[in-house]
CSV table of C-alpha atoms in Angstrom, one decimal:
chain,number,residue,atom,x,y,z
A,21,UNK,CA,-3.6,-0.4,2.7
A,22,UNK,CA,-0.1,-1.7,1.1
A,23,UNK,CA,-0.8,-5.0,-0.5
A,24,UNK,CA,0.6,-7.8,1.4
A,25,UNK,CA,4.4,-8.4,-0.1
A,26,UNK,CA,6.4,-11.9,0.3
A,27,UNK,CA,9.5,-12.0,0.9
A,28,UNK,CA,11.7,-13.7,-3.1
A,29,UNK,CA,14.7,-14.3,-0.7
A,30,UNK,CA,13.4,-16.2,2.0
A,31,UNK,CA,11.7,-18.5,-0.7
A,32,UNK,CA,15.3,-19.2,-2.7
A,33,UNK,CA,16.7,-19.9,0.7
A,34,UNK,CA,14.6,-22.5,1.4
A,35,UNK,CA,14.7,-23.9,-2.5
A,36,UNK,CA,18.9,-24.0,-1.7
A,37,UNK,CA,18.4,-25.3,1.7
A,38,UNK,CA,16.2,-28.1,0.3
A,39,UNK,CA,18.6,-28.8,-3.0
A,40,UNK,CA,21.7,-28.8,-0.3
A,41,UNK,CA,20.1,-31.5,1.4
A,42,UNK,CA,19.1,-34.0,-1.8
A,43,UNK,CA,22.6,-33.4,-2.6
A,44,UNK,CA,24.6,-34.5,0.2
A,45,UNK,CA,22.0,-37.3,0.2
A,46,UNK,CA,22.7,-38.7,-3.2
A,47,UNK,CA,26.0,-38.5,-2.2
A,48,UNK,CA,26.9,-36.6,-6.1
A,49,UNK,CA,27.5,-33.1,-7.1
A,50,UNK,CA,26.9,-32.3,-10.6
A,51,UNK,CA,30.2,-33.7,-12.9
A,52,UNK,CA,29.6,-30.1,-15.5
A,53,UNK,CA,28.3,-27.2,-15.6
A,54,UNK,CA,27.2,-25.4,-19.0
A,55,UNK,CA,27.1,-21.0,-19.2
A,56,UNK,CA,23.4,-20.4,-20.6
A,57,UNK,CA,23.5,-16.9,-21.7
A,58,UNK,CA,24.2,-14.7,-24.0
A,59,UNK,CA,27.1,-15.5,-26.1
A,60,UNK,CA,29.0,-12.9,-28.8
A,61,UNK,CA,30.8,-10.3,-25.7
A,62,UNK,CA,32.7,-10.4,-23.0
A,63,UNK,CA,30.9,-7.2,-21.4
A,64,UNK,CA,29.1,-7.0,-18.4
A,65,UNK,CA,25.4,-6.9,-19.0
A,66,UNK,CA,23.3,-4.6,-17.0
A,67,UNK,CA,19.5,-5.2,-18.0
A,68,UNK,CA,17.4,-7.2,-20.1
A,69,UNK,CA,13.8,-6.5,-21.3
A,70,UNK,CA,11.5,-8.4,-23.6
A,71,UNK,CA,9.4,-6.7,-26.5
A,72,UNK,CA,7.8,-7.1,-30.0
A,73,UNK,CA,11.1,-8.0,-31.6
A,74,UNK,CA,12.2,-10.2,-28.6
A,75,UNK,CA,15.0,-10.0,-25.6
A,76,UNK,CA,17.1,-7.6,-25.9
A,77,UNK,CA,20.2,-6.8,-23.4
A,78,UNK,CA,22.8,-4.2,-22.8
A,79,UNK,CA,26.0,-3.7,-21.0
A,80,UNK,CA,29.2,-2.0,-20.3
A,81,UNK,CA,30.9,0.1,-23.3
A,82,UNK,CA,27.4,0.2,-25.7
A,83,UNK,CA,26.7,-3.2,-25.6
A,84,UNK,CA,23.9,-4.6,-27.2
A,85,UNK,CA,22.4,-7.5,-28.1
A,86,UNK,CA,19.0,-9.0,-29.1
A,87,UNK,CA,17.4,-12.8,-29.4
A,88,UNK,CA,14.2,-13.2,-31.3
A,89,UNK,CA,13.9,-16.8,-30.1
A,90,UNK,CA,13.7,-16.4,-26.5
A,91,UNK,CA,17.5,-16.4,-25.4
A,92,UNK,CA,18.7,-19.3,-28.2
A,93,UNK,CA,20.2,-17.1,-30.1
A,94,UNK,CA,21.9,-13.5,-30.1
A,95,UNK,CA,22.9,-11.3,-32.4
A,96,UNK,CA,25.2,-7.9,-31.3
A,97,UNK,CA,23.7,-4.5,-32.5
A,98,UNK,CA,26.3,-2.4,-33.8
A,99,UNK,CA,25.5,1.3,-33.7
A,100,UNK,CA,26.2,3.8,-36.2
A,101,UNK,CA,28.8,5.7,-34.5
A,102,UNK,CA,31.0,4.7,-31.5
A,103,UNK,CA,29.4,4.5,-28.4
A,104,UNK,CA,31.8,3.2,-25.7
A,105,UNK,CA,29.4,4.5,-22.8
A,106,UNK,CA,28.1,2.0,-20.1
A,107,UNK,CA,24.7,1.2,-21.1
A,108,UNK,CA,22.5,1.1,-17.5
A,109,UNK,CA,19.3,-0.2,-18.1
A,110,UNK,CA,16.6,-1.0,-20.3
A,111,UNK,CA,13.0,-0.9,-20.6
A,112,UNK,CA,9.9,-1.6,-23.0
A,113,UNK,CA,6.9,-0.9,-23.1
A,114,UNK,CA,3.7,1.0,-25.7
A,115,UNK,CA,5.7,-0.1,-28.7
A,116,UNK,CA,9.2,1.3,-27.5
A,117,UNK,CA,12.8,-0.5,-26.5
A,118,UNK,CA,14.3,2.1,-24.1
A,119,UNK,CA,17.9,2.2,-22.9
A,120,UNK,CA,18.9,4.5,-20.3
A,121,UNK,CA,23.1,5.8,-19.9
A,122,UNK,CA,24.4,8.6,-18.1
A,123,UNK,CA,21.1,10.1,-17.2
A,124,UNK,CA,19.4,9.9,-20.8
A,125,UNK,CA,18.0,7.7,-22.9
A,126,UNK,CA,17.4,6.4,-26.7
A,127,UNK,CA,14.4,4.5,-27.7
A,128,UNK,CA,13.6,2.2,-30.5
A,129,UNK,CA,10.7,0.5,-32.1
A,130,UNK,CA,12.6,-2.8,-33.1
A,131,UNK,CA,15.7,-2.8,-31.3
A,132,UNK,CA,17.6,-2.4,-34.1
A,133,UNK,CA,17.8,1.2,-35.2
A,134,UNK,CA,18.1,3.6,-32.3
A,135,UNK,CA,17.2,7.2,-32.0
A,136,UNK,CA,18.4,9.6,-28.5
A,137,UNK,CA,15.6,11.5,-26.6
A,138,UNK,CA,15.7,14.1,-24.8
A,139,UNK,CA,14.3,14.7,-21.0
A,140,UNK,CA,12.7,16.4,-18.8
A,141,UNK,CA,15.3,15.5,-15.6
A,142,UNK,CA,18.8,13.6,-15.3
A,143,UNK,CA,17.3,10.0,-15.1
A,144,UNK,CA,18.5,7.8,-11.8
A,145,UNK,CA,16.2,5.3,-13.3
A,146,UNK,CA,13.8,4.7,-16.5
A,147,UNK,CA,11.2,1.9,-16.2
A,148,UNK,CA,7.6,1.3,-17.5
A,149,UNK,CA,4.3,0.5,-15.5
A,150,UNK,CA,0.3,0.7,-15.9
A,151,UNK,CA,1.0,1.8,-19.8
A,152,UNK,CA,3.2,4.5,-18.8
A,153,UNK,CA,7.1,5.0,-18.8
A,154,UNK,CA,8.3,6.2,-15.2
A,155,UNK,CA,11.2,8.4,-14.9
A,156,UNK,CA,13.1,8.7,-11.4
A,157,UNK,CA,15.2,11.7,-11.7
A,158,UNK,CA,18.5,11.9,-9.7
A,159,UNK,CA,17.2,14.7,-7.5
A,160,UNK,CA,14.3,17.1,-7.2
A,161,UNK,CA,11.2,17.4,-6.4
A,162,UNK,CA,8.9,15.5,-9.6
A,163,UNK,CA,8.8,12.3,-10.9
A,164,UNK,CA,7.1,12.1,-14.7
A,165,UNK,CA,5.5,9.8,-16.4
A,166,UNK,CA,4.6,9.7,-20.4
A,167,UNK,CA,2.9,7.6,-22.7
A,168,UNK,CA,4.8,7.8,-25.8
A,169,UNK,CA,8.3,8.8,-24.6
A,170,UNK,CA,8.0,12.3,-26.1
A,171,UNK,CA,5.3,14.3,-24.1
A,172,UNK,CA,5.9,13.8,-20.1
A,173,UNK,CA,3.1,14.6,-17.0
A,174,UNK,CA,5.1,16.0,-13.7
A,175,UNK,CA,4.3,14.8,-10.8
A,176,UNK,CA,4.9,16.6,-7.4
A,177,UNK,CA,7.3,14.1,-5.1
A,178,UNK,CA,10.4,15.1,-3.1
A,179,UNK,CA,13.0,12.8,-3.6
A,180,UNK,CA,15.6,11.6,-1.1
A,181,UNK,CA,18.9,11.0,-1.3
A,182,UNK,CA,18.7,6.7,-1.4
A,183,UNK,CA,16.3,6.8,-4.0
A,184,UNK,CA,16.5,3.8,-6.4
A,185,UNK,CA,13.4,2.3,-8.4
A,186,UNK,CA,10.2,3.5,-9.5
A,187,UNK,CA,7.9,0.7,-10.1
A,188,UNK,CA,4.3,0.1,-11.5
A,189,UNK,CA,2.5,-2.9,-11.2
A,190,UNK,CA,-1.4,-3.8,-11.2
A,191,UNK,CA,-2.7,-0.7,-11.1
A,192,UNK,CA,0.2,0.6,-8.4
A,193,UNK,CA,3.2,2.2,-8.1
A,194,UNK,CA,6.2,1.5,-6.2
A,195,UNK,CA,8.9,3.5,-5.1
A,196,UNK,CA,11.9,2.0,-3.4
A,197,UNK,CA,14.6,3.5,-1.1
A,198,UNK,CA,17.0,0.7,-0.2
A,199,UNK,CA,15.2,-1.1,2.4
A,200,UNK,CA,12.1,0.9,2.3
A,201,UNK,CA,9.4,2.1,0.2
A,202,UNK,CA,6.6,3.8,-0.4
A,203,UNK,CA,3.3,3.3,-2.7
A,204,UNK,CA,0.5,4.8,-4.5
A,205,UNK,CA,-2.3,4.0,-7.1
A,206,UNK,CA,-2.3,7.6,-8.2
A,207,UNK,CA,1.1,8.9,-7.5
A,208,UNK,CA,0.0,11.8,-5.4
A,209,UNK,CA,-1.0,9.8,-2.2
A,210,UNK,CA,1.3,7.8,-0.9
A,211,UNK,CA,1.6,5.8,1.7
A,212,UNK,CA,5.1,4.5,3.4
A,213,UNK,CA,5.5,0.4,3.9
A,214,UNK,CA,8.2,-2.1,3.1
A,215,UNK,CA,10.7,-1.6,-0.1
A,216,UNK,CA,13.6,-3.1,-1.7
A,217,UNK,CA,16.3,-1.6,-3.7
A,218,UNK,CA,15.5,-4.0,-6.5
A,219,UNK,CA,12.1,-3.0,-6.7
A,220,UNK,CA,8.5,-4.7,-6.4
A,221,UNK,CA,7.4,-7.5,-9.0
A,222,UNK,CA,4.0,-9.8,-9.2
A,223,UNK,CA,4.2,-13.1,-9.8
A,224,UNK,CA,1.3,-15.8,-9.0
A,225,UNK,CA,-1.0,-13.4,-7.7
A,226,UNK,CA,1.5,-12.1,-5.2
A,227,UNK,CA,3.7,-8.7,-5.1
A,228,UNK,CA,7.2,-9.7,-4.2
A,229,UNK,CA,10.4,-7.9,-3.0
């Protein structure tokens, strides 16, 4: 059976509903607001993952910067050569920082010095779950999984058209179709339930969507 899966928006509804009403209570809105984030670019930012050497985030046209104390700080990563590409996503996980752009992907230990890999499928999305990176390829009919980024384990799945996340989370993996989703705890049997095009996370003992 699908474990049971609440529902993040409902919750942050209510949190704005109830903050609405102390507002208009008090009678006062807040007199300034302060922009907590990353400073050093004007780019977009796509993703943000936290590893051994910290957070690290990327963006539009290469972007990429790391803070080693929690988000205080941040310090841009300046590649060897020019790389003006957008930079999708990133990931960590068994020791690796992984970025993924235009359907592939470079890893690296620290953040700081970066090295491009090669795959077995054009990458729609690159993630890490259960000690394992997860690869969703654009199309086909595999998804693969590897432990150290280098050696990759097919795995038979047709995939559709609105395919968006691959997930894994205690023990289970997740994969999400815009407003649905399927699951399995050995990615051969799966069974079809409730998704979201953001994915599945655990928090408090929970999944939520």
């Amino acid at each position: 059976m699908i474990p049971k899966i609440g529902t993040l928006a409902s919750s942050f509804s209510m949190l704005w509903k109830v903050l609405s009403i102390i507002v208009l209570s008090a009678g006062v809105l807040p007199a300034e607001w302060m922009w907590k984030g990353p400073p050093g670019t004007n780019r977009n930012l796509t993703g943000v993952a936290h590893g051994e050497s910290g957070l690290l985030a990327v963006g539009e046209k290469g972007t990429i910067l790391i803070s080693e104390d929690d988000g205080l700080n941040w310090e841009r990563i300046l590649m060897d050569s020019p790389f003006q590409v957008a930079l999708n996503q990133v990931s960590y996980g068994n020791g690796l920082y992984v970025i993924r752009f235009s359907g592939n992907a470079m890893v690296s230990p620290d953040g700081r010095h970066w090295e491009t890999r090669n795959l077995p499928a054009h990458a729609r999305f690159l993630g890490f779950g259960n000690g394992r990176h997860l690869l969703l390829p654009a199309s086909g009919d595999r998804i693969f999984t590897s432990t150290d980024f280098s050696h990759w384990e097919e795995h038979p799945f047709t995939i559709p058209t609105g395919a968006v996340r691959l997930t894994g989370i205690q023990d289970r993996y997740f994969f999400s179709e815009f407003m649905t989703g399927r699951s399995s705890t050995d990615l051969v049997n799966w069974e079809s339930g409730s998704g979201h095009r953001n994915g599945i996370s655990w928090l408090n003992g929970s999944y939520w969507r």
